[in-house]
Structures are given as structure tokens and as C-alpha cells.
mmCIF file of C-alpha atoms in Angstrom:
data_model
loop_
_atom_site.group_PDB
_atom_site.id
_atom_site.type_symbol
_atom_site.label_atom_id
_atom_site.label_comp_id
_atom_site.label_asym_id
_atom_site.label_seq_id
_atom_site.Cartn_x
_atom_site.Cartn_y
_atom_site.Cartn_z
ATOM 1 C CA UNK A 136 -60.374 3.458 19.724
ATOM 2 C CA UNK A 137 -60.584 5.308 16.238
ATOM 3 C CA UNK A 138 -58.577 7.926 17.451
ATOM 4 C CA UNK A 139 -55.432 5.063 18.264
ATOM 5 C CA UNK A 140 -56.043 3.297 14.981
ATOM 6 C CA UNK A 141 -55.773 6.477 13.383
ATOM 7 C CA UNK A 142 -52.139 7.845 15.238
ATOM 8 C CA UNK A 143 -51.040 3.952 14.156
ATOM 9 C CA UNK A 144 -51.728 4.155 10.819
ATOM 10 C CA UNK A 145 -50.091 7.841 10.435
ATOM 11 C CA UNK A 146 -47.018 6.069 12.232
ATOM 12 C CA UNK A 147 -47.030 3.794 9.739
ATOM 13 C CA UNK A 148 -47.349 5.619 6.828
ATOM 14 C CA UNK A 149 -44.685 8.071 8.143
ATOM 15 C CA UNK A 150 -42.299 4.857 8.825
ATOM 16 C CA UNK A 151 -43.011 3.699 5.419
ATOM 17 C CA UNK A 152 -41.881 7.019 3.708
ATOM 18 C CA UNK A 153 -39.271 6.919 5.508
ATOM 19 C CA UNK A 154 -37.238 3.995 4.201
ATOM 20 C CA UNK A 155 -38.929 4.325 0.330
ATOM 21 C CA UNK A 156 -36.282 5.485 -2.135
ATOM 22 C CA UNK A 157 -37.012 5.563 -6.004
ATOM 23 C CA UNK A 158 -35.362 2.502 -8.150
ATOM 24 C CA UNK A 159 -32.329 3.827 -9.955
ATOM 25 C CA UNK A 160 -31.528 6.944 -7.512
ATOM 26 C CA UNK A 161 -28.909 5.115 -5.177
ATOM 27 C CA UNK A 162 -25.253 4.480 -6.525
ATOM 28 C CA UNK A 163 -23.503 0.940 -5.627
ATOM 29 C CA UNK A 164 -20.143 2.215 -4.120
ATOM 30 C CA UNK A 165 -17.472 2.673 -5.938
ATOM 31 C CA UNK A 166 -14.420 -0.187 -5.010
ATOM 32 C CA UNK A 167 -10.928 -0.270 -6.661
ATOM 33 C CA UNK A 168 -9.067 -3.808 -6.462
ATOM 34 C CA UNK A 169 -5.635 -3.425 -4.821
ATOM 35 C CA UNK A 170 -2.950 -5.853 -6.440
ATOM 36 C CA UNK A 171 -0.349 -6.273 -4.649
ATOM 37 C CA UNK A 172 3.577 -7.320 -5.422
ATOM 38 C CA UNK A 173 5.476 -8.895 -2.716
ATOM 39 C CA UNK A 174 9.741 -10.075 -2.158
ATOM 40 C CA UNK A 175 12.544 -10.527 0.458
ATOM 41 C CA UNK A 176 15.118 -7.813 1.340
ATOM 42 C CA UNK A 177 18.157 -9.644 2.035
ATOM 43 C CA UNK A 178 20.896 -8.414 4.546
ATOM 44 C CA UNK A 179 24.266 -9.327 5.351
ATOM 45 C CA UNK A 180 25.866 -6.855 7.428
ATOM 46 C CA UNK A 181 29.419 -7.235 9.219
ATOM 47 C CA UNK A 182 27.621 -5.906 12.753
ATOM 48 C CA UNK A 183 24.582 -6.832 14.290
ATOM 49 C CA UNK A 184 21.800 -4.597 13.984
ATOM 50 C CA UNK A 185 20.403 -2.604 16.280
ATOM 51 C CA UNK A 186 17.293 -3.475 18.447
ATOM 52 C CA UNK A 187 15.359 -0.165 16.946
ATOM 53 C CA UNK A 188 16.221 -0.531 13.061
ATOM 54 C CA UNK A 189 13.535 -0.676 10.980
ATOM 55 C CA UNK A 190 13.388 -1.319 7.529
ATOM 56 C CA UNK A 191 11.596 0.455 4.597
ATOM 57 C CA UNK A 192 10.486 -0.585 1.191
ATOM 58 C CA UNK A 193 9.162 1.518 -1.334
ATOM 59 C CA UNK A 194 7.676 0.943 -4.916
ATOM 60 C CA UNK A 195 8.607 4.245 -7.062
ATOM 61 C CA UNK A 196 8.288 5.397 -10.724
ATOM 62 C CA UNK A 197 11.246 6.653 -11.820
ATOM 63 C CA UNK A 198 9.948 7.617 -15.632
ATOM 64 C CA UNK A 199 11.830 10.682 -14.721
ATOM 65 C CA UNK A 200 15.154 11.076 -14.759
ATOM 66 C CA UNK A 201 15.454 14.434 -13.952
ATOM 67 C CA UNK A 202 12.926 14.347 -10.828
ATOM 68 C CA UNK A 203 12.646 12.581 -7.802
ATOM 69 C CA UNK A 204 11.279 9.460 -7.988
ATOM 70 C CA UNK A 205 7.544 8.803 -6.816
ATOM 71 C CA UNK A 206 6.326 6.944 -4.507
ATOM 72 C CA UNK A 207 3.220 4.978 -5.195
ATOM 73 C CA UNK A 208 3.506 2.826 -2.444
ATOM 74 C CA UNK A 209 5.469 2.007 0.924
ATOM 75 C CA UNK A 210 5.982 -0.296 4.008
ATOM 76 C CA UNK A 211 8.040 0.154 7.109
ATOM 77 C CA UNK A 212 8.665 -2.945 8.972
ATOM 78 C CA UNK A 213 9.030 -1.971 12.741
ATOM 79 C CA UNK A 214 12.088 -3.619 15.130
ATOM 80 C CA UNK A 215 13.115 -5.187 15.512
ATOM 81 C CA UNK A 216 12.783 -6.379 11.839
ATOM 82 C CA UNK A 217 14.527 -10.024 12.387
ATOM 83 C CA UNK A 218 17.199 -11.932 10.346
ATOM 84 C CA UNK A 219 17.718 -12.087 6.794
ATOM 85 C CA UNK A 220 15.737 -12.503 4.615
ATOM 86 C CA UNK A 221 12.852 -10.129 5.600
ATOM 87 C CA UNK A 222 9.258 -10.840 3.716
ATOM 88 C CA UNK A 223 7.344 -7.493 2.430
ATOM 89 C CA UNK A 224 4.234 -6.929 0.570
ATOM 90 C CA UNK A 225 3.438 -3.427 -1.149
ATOM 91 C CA UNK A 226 -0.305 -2.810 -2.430
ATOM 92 C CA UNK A 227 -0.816 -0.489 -4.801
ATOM 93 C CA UNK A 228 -3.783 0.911 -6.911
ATOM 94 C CA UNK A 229 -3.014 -0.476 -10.821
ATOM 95 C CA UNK A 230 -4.407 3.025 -11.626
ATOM 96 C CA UNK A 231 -1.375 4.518 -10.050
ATOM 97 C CA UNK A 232 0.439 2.789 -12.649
ATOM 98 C CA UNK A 233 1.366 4.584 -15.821
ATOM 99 C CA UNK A 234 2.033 2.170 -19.104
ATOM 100 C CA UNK A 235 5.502 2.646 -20.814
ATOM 101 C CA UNK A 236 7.095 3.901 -17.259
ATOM 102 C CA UNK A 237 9.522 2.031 -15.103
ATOM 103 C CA UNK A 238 9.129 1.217 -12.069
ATOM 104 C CA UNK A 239 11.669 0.018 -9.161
ATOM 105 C CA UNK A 240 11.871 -1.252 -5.580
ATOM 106 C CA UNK A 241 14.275 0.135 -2.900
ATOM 107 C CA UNK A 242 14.487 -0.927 0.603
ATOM 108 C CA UNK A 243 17.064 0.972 3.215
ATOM 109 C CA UNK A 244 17.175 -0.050 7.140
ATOM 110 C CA UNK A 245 17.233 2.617 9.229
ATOM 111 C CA UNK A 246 17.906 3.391 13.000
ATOM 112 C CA UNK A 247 16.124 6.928 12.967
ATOM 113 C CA UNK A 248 16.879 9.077 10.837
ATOM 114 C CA UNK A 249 20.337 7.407 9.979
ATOM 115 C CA UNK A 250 20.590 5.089 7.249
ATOM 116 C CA UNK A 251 22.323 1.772 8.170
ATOM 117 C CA UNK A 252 22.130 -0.109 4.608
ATOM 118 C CA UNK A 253 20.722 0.806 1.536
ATOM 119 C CA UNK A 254 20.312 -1.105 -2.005
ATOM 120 C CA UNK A 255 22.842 0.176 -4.549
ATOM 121 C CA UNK A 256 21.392 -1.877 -7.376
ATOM 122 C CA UNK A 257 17.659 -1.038 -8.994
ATOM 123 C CA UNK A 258 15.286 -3.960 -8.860
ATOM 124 C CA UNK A 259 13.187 -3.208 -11.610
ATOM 125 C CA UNK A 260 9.540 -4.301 -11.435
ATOM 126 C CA UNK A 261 6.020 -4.037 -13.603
ATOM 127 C CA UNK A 262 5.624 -1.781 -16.294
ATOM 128 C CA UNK A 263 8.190 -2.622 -18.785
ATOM 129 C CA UNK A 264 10.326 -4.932 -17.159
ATOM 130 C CA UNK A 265 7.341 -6.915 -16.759
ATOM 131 C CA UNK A 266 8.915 -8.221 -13.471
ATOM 132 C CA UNK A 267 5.692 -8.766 -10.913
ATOM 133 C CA UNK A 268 7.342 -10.473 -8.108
ATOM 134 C CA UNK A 269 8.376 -11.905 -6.132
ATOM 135 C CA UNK A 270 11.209 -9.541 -5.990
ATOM 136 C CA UNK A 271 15.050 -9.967 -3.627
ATOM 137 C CA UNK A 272 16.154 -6.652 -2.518
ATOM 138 C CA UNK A 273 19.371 -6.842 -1.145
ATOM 139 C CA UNK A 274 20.807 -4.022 0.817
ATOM 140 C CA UNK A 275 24.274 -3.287 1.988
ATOM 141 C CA UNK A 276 25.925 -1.699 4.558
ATOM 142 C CA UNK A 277 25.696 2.475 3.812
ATOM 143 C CA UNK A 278 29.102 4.737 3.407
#
């Protein structure tokens, strides 16, 4: 009997070690709020698209002007995409966002690699233009 009282208290003691962890030593983890900035592309094209197009949307700093823009976030909107106009939402990290920089939307349906329509206009958005949503995109058919 003293020997089991004995081999239950050890198990005890051994469970009880087990889940003890000093106050202070444990880190709450770390979480970053997405925001989030949200529009319409808008399409008018003199065909009817093509069951496969899909559409893409991308929010880029273009603070640059003599490199490519980047991309701090993106959606692609799988087909068939449906008709005009066509709701997006792009989250981003705000620490992706530099102040003083300028920021723009583009959207572009594709079938493939080919691009079908593109925007030829910059929406501007955030940053400076202050602009944060919701945006209209509208793309037209690509040359």
C-alpha cells in the first residue's frame, strides 16, 4: 500500500512540474491588425468575356518613378468573374505602408497570360491622396 501511495505521489509531483512555468517567462503572441481598403472594377467591353477570365487587383507603391512599382497587396478573382461592376477587397499590413509615398490601385482581366483590359488611368489611394476607399477601377479593353 505505501509502495502505491508513494509511485502516486511521484506521478504527481512529476505531472505538476510538468505544466509549472515561472510568471513573466512566456511572451503573449505577437498580432498585427490587417486594415483593409475595398472598391468596384468596372467593365464595359464591346465582346463578351470569356468563361476563364479572371480579374486581378493590386495595391502598389509607386514612390518610385524609376522602378517598378511594389506590390503590397493583391487579389485574383477566379471565372468566371461576373458582370460589371465586380466587388474586391485588398488587406494589407499598415506597416507596409510608407508615409509621404503614393500609392495606387490597378486591376487588368486576364484570360491566361493575355491581358484582355487593363486600367489606363491611376486610382490613387492612402498615403497622400488620403483616398481610403471605396475605390472604382475601371478597365478598358487592352491594344
Amino acid at each position: 500500500m505505501k509502495i502505491r501511495h508513494g509511485l502516486l505521489l511521484a506521478g504527481l509531483l512529476a505531472l505538476a512540474g510538468c505544466s509549472w512555468m515561472p510568471f513573466g517567462h512566456h511572451k503573449a503572441p505577437q498580432q498585427t491588425l490587417m486594415k483593409s481598403l475595398s472598391g468596384e472594377v468596372d467593365y464595359h467591353l464591346a465582346h463578351e468575356l470569356p468563361a476563364d477570365a479572371y480579374l486581378e487587383v493590386a495595391l502598389s507603391d509607386i514612390s518610385k518613378p524609376d522602378a517598378p512599382a511594389r506590390v503590397i497587396a493583391s487579389d485574383r478573382i477566379a471565372a468566371p468573374i461576373g458582370p460589371s461592376p465586380v466587388a474586391f477587397v485588398l488587406s494589407y499590413e499598415p506597416g507596409d505602408l510608407r508615409s509621404g509615398t503614393d500609392f495606387t490601385v490597378s486591376a487588368a482581366i486576364k484570360q491566361g497570360d493575355r491581358t484582355l483590359a487593363v486600367n489606363d488611368t491611376q486610382v490613387r489611394v492612402l498615403g497622400d491622396s488620403g483616398n481610403a476607399g471605396p475605390v472604382l477601377v475601371v478597365v478598358s479593353e487592352a491594344h
